[in-house]
XYZ file of C-alpha atoms in Angstrom:
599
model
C 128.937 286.045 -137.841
C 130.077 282.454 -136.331
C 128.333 279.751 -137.988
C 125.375 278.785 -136.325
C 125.776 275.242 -134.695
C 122.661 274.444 -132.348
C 118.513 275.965 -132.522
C 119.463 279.296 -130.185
C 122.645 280.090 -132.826
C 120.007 279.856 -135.780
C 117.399 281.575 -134.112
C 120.377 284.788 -132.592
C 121.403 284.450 -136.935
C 117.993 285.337 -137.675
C 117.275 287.973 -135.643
C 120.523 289.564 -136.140
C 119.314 290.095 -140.010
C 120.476 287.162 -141.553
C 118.460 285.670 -144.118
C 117.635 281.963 -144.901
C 118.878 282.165 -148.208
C 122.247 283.375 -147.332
C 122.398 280.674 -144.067
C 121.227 277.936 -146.224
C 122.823 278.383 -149.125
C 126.464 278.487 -146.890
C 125.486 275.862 -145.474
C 124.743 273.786 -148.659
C 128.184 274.826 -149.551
C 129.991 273.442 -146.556
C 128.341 269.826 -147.414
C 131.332 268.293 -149.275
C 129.920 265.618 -151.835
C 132.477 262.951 -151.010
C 131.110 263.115 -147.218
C 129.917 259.512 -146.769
C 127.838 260.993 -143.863
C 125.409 262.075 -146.698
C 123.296 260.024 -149.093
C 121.795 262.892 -150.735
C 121.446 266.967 -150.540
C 119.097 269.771 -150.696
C 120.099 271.241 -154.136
C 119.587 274.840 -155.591
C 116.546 274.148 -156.765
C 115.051 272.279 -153.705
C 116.580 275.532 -151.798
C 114.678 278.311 -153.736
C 111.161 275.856 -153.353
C 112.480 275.483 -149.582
C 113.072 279.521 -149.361
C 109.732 279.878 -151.269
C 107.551 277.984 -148.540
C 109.473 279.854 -145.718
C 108.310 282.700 -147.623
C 104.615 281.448 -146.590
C 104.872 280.743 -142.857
C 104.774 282.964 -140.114
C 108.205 282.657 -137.644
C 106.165 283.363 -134.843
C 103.966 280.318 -135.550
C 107.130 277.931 -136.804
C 109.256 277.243 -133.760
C 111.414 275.926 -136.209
C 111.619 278.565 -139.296
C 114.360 278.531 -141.459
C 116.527 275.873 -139.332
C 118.150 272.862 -140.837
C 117.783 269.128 -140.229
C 118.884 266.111 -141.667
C 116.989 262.432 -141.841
C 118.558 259.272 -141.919
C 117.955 257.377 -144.758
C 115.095 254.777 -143.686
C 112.706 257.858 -143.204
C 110.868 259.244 -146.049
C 110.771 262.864 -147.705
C 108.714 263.787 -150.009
C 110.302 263.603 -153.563
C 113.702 262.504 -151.731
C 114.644 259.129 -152.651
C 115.119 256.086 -149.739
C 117.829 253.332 -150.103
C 117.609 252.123 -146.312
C 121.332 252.021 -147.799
C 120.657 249.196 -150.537
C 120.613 250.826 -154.147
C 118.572 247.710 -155.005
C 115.664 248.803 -152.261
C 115.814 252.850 -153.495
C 113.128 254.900 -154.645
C 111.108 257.952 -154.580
C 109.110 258.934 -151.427
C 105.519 260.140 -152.607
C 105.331 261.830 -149.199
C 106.500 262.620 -145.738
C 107.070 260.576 -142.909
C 104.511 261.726 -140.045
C 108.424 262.995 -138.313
C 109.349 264.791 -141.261
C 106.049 266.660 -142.231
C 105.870 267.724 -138.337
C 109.444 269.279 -138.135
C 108.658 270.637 -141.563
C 105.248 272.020 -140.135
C 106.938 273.755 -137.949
C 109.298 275.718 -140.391
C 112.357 273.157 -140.543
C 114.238 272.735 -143.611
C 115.567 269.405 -144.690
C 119.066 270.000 -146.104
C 120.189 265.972 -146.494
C 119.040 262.220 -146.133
C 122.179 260.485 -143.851
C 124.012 256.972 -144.310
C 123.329 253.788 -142.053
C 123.886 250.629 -141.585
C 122.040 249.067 -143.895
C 118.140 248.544 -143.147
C 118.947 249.820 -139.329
C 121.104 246.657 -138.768
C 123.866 247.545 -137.370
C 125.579 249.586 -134.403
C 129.031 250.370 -136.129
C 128.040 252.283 -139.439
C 130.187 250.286 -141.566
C 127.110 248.266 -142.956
C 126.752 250.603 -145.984
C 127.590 250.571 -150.120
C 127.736 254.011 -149.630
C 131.058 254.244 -147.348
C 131.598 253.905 -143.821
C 130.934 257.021 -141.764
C 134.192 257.906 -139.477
C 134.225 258.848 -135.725
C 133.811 262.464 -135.894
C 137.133 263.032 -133.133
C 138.792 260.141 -134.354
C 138.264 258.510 -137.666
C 140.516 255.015 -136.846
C 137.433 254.382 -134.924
C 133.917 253.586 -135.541
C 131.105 256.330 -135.771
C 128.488 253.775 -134.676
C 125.462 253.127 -135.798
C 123.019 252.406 -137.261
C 122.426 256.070 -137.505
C 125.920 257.059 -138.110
C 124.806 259.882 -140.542
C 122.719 261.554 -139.325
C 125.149 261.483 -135.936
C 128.311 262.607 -137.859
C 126.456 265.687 -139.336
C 125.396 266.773 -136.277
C 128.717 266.443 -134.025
C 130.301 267.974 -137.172
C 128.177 271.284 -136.565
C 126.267 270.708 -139.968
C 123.100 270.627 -138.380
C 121.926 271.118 -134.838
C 119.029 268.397 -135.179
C 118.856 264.951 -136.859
C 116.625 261.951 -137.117
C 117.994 258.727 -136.618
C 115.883 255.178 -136.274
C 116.588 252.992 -132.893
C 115.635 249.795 -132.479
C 118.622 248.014 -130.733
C 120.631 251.104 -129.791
C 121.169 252.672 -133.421
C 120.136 255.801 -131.758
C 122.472 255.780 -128.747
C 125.363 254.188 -129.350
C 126.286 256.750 -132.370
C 125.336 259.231 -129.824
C 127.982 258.400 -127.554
C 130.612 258.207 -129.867
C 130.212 260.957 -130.868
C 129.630 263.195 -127.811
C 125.771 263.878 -128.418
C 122.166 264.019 -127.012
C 120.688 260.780 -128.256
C 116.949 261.356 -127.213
C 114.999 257.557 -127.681
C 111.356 258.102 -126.945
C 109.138 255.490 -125.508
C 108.554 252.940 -128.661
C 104.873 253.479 -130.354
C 104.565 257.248 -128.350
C 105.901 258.805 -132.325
C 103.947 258.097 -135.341
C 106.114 255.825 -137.513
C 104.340 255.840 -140.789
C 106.780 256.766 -143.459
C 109.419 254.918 -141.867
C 110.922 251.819 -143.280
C 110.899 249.266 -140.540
C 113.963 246.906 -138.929
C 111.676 245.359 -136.343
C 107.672 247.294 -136.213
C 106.749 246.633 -133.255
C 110.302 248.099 -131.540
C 111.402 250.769 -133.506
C 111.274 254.092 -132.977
C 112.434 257.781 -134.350
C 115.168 259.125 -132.050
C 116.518 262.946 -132.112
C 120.037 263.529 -132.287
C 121.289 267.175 -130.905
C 124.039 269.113 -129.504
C 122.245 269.758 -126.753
C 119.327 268.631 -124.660
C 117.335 271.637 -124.977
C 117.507 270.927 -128.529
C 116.830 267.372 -128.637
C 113.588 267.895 -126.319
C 112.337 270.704 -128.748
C 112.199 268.295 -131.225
C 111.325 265.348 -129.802
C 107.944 267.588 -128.978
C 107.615 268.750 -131.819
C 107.113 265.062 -133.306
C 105.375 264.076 -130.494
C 102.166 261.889 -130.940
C 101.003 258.790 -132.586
C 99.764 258.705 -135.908
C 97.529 256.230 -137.980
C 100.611 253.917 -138.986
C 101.358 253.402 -135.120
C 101.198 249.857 -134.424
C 100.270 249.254 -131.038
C 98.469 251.565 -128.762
C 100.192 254.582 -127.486
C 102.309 253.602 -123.822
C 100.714 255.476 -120.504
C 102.685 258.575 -120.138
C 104.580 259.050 -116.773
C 104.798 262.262 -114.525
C 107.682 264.841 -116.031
C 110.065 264.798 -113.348
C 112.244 262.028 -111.013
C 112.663 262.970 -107.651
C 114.887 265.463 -106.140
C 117.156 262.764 -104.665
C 116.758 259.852 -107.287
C 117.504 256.179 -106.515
C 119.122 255.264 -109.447
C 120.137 251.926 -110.640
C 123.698 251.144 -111.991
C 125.239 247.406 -113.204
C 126.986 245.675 -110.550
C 129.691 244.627 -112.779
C 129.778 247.322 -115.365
C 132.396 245.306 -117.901
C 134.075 247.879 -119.317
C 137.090 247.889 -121.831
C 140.177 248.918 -119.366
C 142.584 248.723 -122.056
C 140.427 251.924 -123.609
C 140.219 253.592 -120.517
C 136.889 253.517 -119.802
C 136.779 252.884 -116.261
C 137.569 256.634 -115.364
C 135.007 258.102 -117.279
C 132.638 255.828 -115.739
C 133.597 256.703 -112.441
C 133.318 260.187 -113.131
C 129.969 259.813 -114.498
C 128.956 258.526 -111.387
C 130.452 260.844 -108.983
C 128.666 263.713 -111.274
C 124.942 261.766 -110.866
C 126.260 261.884 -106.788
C 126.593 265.356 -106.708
C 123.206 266.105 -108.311
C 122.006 264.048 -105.516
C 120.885 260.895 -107.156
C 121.564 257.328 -104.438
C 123.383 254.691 -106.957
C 122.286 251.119 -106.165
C 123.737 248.600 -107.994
C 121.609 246.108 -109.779
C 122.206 242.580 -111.258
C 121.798 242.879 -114.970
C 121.675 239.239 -115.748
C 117.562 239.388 -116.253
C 117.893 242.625 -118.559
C 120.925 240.861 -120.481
C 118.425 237.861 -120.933
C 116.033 240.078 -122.477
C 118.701 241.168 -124.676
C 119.785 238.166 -126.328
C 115.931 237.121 -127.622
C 116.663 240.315 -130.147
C 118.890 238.244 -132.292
C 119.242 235.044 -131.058
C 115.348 235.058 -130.806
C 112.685 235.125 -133.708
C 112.936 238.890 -133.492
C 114.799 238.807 -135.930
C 112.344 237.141 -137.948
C 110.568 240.483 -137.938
C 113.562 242.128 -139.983
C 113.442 239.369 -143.159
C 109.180 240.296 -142.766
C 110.953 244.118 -143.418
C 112.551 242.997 -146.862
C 111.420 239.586 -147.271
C 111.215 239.936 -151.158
C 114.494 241.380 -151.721
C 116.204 238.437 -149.573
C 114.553 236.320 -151.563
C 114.454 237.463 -155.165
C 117.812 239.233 -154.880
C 119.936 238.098 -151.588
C 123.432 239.253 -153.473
C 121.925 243.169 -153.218
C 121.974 243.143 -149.667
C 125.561 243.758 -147.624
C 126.832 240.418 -146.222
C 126.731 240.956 -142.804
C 123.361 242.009 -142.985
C 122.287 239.113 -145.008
C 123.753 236.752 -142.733
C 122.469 238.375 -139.546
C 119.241 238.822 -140.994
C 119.056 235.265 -142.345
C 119.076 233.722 -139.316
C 115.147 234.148 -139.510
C 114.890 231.542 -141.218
C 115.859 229.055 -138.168
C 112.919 230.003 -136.507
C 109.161 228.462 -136.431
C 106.018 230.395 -135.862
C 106.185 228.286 -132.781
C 109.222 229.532 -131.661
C 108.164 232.762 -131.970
C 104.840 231.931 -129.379
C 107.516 230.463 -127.142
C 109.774 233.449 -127.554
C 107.116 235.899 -126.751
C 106.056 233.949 -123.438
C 109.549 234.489 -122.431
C 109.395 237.508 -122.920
C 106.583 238.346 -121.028
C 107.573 236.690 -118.160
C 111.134 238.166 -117.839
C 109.178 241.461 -118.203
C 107.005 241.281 -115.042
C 110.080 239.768 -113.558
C 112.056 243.332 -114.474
C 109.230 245.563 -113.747
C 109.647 245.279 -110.065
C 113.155 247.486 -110.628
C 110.642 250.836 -110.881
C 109.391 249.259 -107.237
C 112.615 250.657 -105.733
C 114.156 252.576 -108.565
C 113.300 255.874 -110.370
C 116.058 255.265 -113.276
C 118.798 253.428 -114.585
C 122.016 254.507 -115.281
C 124.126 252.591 -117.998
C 127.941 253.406 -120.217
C 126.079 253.625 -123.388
C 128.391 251.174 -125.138
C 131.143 248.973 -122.678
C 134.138 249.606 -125.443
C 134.679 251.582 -128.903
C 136.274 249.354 -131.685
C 138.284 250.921 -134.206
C 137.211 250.370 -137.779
C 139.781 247.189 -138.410
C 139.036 245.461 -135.616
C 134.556 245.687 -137.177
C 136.622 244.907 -140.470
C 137.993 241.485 -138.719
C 134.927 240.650 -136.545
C 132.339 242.199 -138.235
C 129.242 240.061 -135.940
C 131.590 239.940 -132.657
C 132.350 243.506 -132.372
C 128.991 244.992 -133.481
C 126.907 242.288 -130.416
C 129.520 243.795 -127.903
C 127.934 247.557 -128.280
C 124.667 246.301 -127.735
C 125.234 245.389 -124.230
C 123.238 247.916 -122.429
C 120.987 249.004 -125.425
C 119.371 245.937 -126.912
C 117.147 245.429 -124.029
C 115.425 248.511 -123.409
C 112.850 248.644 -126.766
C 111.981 245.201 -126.421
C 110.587 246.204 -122.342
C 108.639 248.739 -123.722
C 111.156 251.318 -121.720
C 112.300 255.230 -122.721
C 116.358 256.502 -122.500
C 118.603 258.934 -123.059
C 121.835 259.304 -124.311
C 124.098 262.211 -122.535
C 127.552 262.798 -123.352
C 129.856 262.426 -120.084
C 133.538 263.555 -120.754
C 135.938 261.514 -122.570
C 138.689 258.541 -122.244
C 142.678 259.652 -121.623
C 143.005 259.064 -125.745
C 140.440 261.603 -125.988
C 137.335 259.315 -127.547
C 134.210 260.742 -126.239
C 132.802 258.288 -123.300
C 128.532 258.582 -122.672
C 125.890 257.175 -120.403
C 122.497 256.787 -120.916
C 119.708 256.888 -118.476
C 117.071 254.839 -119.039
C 113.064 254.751 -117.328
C 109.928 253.058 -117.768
C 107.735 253.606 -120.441
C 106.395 257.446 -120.897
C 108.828 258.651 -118.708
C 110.899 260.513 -121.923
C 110.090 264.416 -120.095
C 111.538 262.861 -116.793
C 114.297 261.685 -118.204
C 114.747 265.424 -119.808
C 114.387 266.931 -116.900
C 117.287 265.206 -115.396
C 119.297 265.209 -118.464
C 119.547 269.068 -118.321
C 120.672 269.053 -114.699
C 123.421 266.534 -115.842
C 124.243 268.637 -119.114
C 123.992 271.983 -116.794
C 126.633 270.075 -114.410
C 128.668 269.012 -117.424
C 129.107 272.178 -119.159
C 130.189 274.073 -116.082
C 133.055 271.845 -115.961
C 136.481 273.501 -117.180
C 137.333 272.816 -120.691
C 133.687 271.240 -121.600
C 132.768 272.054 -125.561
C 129.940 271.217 -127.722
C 130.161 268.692 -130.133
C 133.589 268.341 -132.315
C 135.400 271.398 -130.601
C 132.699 273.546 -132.059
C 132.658 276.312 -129.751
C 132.766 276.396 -125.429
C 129.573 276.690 -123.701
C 126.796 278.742 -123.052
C 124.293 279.529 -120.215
C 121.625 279.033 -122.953
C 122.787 275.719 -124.364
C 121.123 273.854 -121.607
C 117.785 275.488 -121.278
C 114.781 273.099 -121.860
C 112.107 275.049 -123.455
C 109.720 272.127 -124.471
C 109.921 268.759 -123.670
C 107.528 265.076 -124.397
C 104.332 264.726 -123.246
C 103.927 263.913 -119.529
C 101.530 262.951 -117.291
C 99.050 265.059 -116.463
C 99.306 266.991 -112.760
C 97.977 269.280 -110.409
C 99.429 272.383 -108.413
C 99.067 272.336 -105.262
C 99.834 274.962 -102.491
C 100.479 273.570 -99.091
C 100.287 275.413 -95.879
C 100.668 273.720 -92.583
C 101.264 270.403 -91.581
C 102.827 269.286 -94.989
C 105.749 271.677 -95.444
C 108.959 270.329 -96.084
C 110.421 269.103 -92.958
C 107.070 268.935 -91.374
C 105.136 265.764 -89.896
C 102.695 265.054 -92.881
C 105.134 266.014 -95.930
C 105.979 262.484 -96.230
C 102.214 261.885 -97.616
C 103.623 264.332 -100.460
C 107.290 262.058 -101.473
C 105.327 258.996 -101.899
C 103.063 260.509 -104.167
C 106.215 261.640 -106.063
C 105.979 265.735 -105.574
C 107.719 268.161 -106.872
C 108.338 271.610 -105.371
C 108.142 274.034 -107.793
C 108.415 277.642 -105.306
C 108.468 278.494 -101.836
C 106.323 281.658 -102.370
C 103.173 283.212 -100.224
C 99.689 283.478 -100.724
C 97.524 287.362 -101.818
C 97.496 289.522 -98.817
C 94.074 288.075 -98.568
C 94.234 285.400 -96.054
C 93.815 285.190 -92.290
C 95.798 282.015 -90.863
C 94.041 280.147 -87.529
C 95.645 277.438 -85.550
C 92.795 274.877 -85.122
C 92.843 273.805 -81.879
C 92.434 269.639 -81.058
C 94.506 268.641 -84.467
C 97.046 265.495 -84.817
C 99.551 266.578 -85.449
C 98.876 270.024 -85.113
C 97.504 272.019 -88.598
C 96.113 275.385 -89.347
C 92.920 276.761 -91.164
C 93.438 279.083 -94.121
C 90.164 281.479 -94.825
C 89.651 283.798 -97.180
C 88.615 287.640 -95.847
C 85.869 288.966 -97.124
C 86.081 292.001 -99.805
C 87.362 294.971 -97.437
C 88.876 293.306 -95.054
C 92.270 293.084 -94.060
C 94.453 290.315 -95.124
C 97.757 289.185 -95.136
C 99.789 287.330 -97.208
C 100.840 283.368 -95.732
C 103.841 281.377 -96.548
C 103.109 278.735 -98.521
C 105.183 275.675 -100.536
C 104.387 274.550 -104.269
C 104.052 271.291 -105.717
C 103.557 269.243 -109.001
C 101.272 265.990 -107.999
C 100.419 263.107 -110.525
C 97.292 263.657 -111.045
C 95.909 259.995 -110.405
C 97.490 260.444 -107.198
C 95.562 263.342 -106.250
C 92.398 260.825 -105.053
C 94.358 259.215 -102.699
C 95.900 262.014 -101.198
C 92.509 263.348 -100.975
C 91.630 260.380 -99.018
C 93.782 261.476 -96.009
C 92.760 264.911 -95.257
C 90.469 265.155 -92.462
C 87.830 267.463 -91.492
C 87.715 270.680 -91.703
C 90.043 270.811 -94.058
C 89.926 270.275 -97.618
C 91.322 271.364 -101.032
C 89.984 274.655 -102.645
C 91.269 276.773 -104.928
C 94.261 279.686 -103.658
C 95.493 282.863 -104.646
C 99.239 283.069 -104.987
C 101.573 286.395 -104.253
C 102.046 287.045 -107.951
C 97.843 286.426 -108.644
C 98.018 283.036 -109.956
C 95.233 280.672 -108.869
C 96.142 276.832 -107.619
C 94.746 274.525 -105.598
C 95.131 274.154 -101.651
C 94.654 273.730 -98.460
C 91.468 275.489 -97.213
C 89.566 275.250 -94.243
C 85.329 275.339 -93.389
C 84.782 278.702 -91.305
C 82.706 276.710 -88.812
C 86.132 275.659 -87.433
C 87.760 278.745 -87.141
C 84.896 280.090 -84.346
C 87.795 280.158 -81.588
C 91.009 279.351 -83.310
C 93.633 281.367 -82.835
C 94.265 283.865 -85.379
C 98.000 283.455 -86.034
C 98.441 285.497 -89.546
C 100.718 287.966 -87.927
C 103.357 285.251 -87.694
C 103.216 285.251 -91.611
C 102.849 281.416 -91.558
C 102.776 277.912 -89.971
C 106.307 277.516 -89.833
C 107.108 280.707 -88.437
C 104.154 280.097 -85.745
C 105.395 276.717 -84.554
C 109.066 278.870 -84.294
C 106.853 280.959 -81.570
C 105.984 278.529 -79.606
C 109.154 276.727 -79.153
C-alpha cells in the first residue's frame, strides 16, 4: 500500500490488515540518522515495548492506536532524554508531559523528539548545535522555527501529527513555511507540566498536521488544564463565527514584494470573500505595540528565570544568539517589569474593543521568508521581522490558527493565520475547514511536500477544542430566517444547524392580536391527528439563552420539541388557553408557507 501520510491513511492501513509492527518498523526505517529534523528515535527496543502496550489497549477505545507522533524537544517523554537543544541542559525525563501521556492514552506512538531553536528562542530553526533544519520545498531557505522539527517531519510525510511549543510564533511561522496546519490553542487552556518553559505564563503546546481535521483531533485530545497550569483556565467561547464573518485584516500588510508575496495575499483574501467573510481593515499599530514589550520588554526576563543557572554558571553552553537575546534580561528592574505589565494591561482593554465589531483576524503568518544566509548575516534582524504578526497574540491572552494558502511564483509555500479571542480555538476550526475545504478543491492543491493530491476526507473535522456550552433551539414562526424577529437570533450569534420539520404531532394556530404576527405550536394529544411543521435549527450560547428568554411574550414560551427524525430540542411552544379561537393553520405545513397564503 501507499505510505500512510495523515490519521485517515493510518487508520484505512489498519483496517486493510496492516499491522503496527510492520507500519512502524517502515517507518523507523525511513528516519535517516543524519536528518537534523530529529534529536532522537524510537529504537527496536522502544518499538517491541511500544508494540507490547498496543498489544494492551483496545482500538475502539484509542482514537489514536498504533499512529505515530513526534515531540519537539522542550517536551518531556518518559525515559527520552530533553536538550531544549543545549547538550549542557540534557537529561532523562522521569515521566510524561501531561501532552504526551494524553496522545499516548489514547494509543499514539512516539517515534522521535524534534530539533528547535534552542530553549524555544527563535523563529528561523537555525538556533541549534544539532544542525539547522531546511525548508522542506526549498532548503536555501529557512524552515522556521522554533519548532522547525517537529514541522519538517510532518510536511515531509513522516508523521501526520507533531507537538511543537509557541510562545512568540514558534508554532506558526514553521507552519507556514512549510505548508501546514499550525493549531495554537488559547495559552493556559493545555496542561503544560512536563514542558520546559521560554516564557510560563505565554507558552503553550501547539499541534502541527497535514490537515485540520487532524490538527483538531489532537488538539482535543490534549485538551484541558492540568495541575502545572499556571494561571486559571481562559472562558471558552461558542464553537462557531458567523455565517458571514467580519473579519479584520492590516491596513498596510508590509509584505516582501521582491518574494512575491503580495499575490498570495491577495488570493488569500479573495478565498475568505468567497466563503463570505466582510474584510475590514484595521490599524495594527496598538497590536504591534503589544508586540515589541516581548523582547524589548522584561518578558524576556522570564526566559533567563527559564535557565537562569546555566546562563550563569555556564553562559559559553548556550548558542550565541540566544545568549545575547536572552541576556538582555538583565537590563531590566523588577520595577520595570510593574511598569511593563501596566502597559500591558492598558493596551489590552484598548485592543479588546476589536471583538466589539470583529469576529476574527486575518494575518500573512510571516511578512517575508529569509533564506538561510541572509539568518546567517543578520541573525537578530531577520528572526524580529517573522514575528510581525505573531508576537502579539500570546501576550493578549488570544487563540490562532495557522492555514496554508497557496504559494509565491518561486514556489515557497505562502500561509495566513486567523486569529480570535481567547477560547475561541473550535471557532477558529470551524472556519479553518471551510478555508481548507475551499483550498483543496482548487486545481493542482497537494498535501504537504507533494505527498499525494487531495481527498474528500482530508478536511473532515471529527473532534475539535472545547467550546462554549449551547442550546438547540427549534424556531417556528416569527424568527425564521428572513422573518421580522430573526434578528433577535444574529445578535445572539446563532447558528443554523437544519431546516427540518417537527413529528407529525403538532397542530399549528395563528394567534390572532400578535406584533408582528406569530403562531402557537401545541402538541395533540395521544390519538389524535398531527402533522408535521416546518421548523429552523439553531446553536445559541448558552449565557445568551436568558436574554433571549427575556423577549418572548405571552403565550409563548420555550418547551421542549420533537423533531422529524425523533430527536428532542427545545422550542417555541405555546399555552392552549391561547389557541381557544386561533386559526388552525397546520395544513399549510408551516408559518412561512401560511404567510405565502395570505399574500
Amino acid at each position: 500500500m501507499n505510505t500512510p501520510v495523515t490519521l485517515a491513511d493510518w487508520r484505512a492501513a489498519y483496517a486493510a490488515g496492516a499491522r503496527p509492527a510492520a507500519l512502524l518498523g517502515a517507518l523507523l526505517a525511513r528516519m535517516a540518522p543524519d536528518d537534523p529534523a530529529w534529536l532522537a528515535r524510537l529504537d527496536a527496543a522502544g518499538l517491541a515495548t511500544e508494540l507490547a502496550r498496543l498489544d494492551g489497549l483496545d482500538p475502539a477505545q484509542a482514537p489514536l492506536w498504533g499512529i505515530p507522533f513526534a515531540v519537539k524537544d522542550n517536551i518531556d517523554a518518559a525515559g527520552w532524554p530533553t536538550t531544549a537543544a543545549c547538550p549542557a541542559f540534557a537529561h532523562t525525563a522521569e515521566a510524561d508531559a501531561t501532552v504526551v501521556a494524553r496522545l499516548r492514552a489514547a494509543g499514539a506512538v512516539l517515534v522521535g523528539k524534534t530539533n528547535l531553536d534552542q530553549f524555544a528562542t527563535g523563529l528561523v530553526g537555525t538556533r541549534s548545535p544539532y544542525g539547522e533544519v531546511p525548508n522542506t520545498f526549498d532548503a536555501a531557505y529557512v524552515s522556521g522555527g522554533s519548532s522547525s522539527g517537529s514541522a519538517s517531519v510532518v510536511a515531509r510525510g513522516l508523521v501526520p501529527l507533531a507537538l511543537g511549543t509557541d510562545t512568540a510564533g514558534s508554532g506558526r511561522v514553521p507552519a507556514g513555511f512549510n505548508q501546514l496546519i499550525g493549531l495554537k490553542p488559547t495559552p493556559h487552556r493545555l496542561g503544560m507540566q512536563g514542558v520546559v518553559p521560554a516564557c510560563r505564563t505565554l507558552d503553550v503546546v501547539n499541534v502541527f498536521a497535514l490537515t485540520l481535521g487532524d490538527a483538531a483531533e489532537a488538539a482535543a485530545i490534549i485538551d484541558g488544564p492540568d495541575a502545572g497550569s499556571p494561571l486559571p483556565r481562559p472562558v471558552l467561547q461558542p464553537a462557531w463565527l458567523p455565517e458571514r464573518p467580519r473579519i479584520g485584516i492590516p491596513a498596510v500588510p508590509e509584505l516582501d514584494a521582491a518574494l512575491g508575496y503580495p499575490a498570495p495575499w491577495a488570493a488569500a483574501l479573495a478565498r475568505a470573500r468567497a466563503l463570505g467573510a466582510e474584510l475590514v481593515p484595521v490599524d495594527f499599530g496598538p497590536l504591534f505595540a503589544v508586540a515589541s514589550l516581548l523582547y524589548d520588554g522584561p518578558w524576556v526576563a522570564e526566559r533567563y528565570a527559564a535557565i537562569r543557572t546555566l546562563m550563569d554558571e555556564q553562559p559559553e553552553a548556550l548558542d550565541p544568539v540566544v545568549r545575547e537575546v536572552i541576556g538582555q534580561a538583565r537590563r531590566f528592574d523588577a520595577a520595570q517589569a510593574f511598569e511593563a505589565r501596566y502597559r500591558l494591561d492598558a493596551l489590552a482593554r484598548a485592543v479588546a474593543t476589536l471583538w466589539q465589531g470583529l469576529d476574527a483576524l486575518l494575518v500573512p503568518t510571516a511578512p517575508t521568508h529569509p533564506m538561510r544566509a541572509q539568518v546567517a548575516a543578520e541573525p537578530v534582524a531577520r528572526n524580529s521581522a517573522l514575528g510581525r504578526y505573531t508576537n502579539f497574540v500570546n501576550l493578549l491572552g488570544w487563540s490562532a490558527l495557522a492555514l496554508p494558502s497557496g504559494f509565491t511564483a518561486a514556489g515557497l509555500p505562502f500561509g495566513i493565520t486567523l486569529i480570535g479571542p481567547g477560547g475561541a480555538d473550535a471557532a477558529l476550526a470551524q472556519w479553518g475547514q471551510r478555508w481548507e475545504a475551499a483550498r483543496l478543491a482548487e486545481p493542482g492543491a497537494f498535501l504537504g511536500a507533494h505527498l499525494r493530491p487531495p481527498r474528500e476526507d482530508d478536511h473532515a473535522l471529527r473532534r475539535q477544542p472545547a467550546a462554549a456550552p449551547s442550546l438547540v433551539l427549534a424556531v417556528v414562526g416569527a424568527h425564521l430566517q428572513g422573518l421580522p424577529l430573526h434578528g433577535q437570533l444574529v445578535e445572539r450569534g446563532c447558528r443554523l444547524l437544519a431546516r427540518t420539520s417537527t413529528a407529525a404531532a403538532y397542530r399549528l394556530h395563528a394567534l390572532p392580536g400578535t406584533v408582528p404576527p406569530k403562531p402557537g405550536l401545541a402538541r395533540v394529544a395521544p390519538g389524535e391527528a398531527g402533522h408535521a411543521i416546518e421548523v429552523e435549527v439553531y446553536e445559541m450560547p448558552l449565557d445568551r439563552v436568558g436574554s433571549f428568554l427575556g423577549l418572548i411574550p405571552p403565550p409563548l414560551g420555550l418547551g421542549s420539541v420533537e423533531l422529524l427524525d425523533g430527536s428532542w430540542v427545545k422550542g417555541f411552544i405555546c399555552e392552549g388557553a391561547a389557541l381557544t379561537g386561533a386559526p388552525d393553520i397546520s395544513a399549510h405545513g408551516g408559518w412561512r408557507a401560511y404567510l405565502a397564503s395570505q399574500r
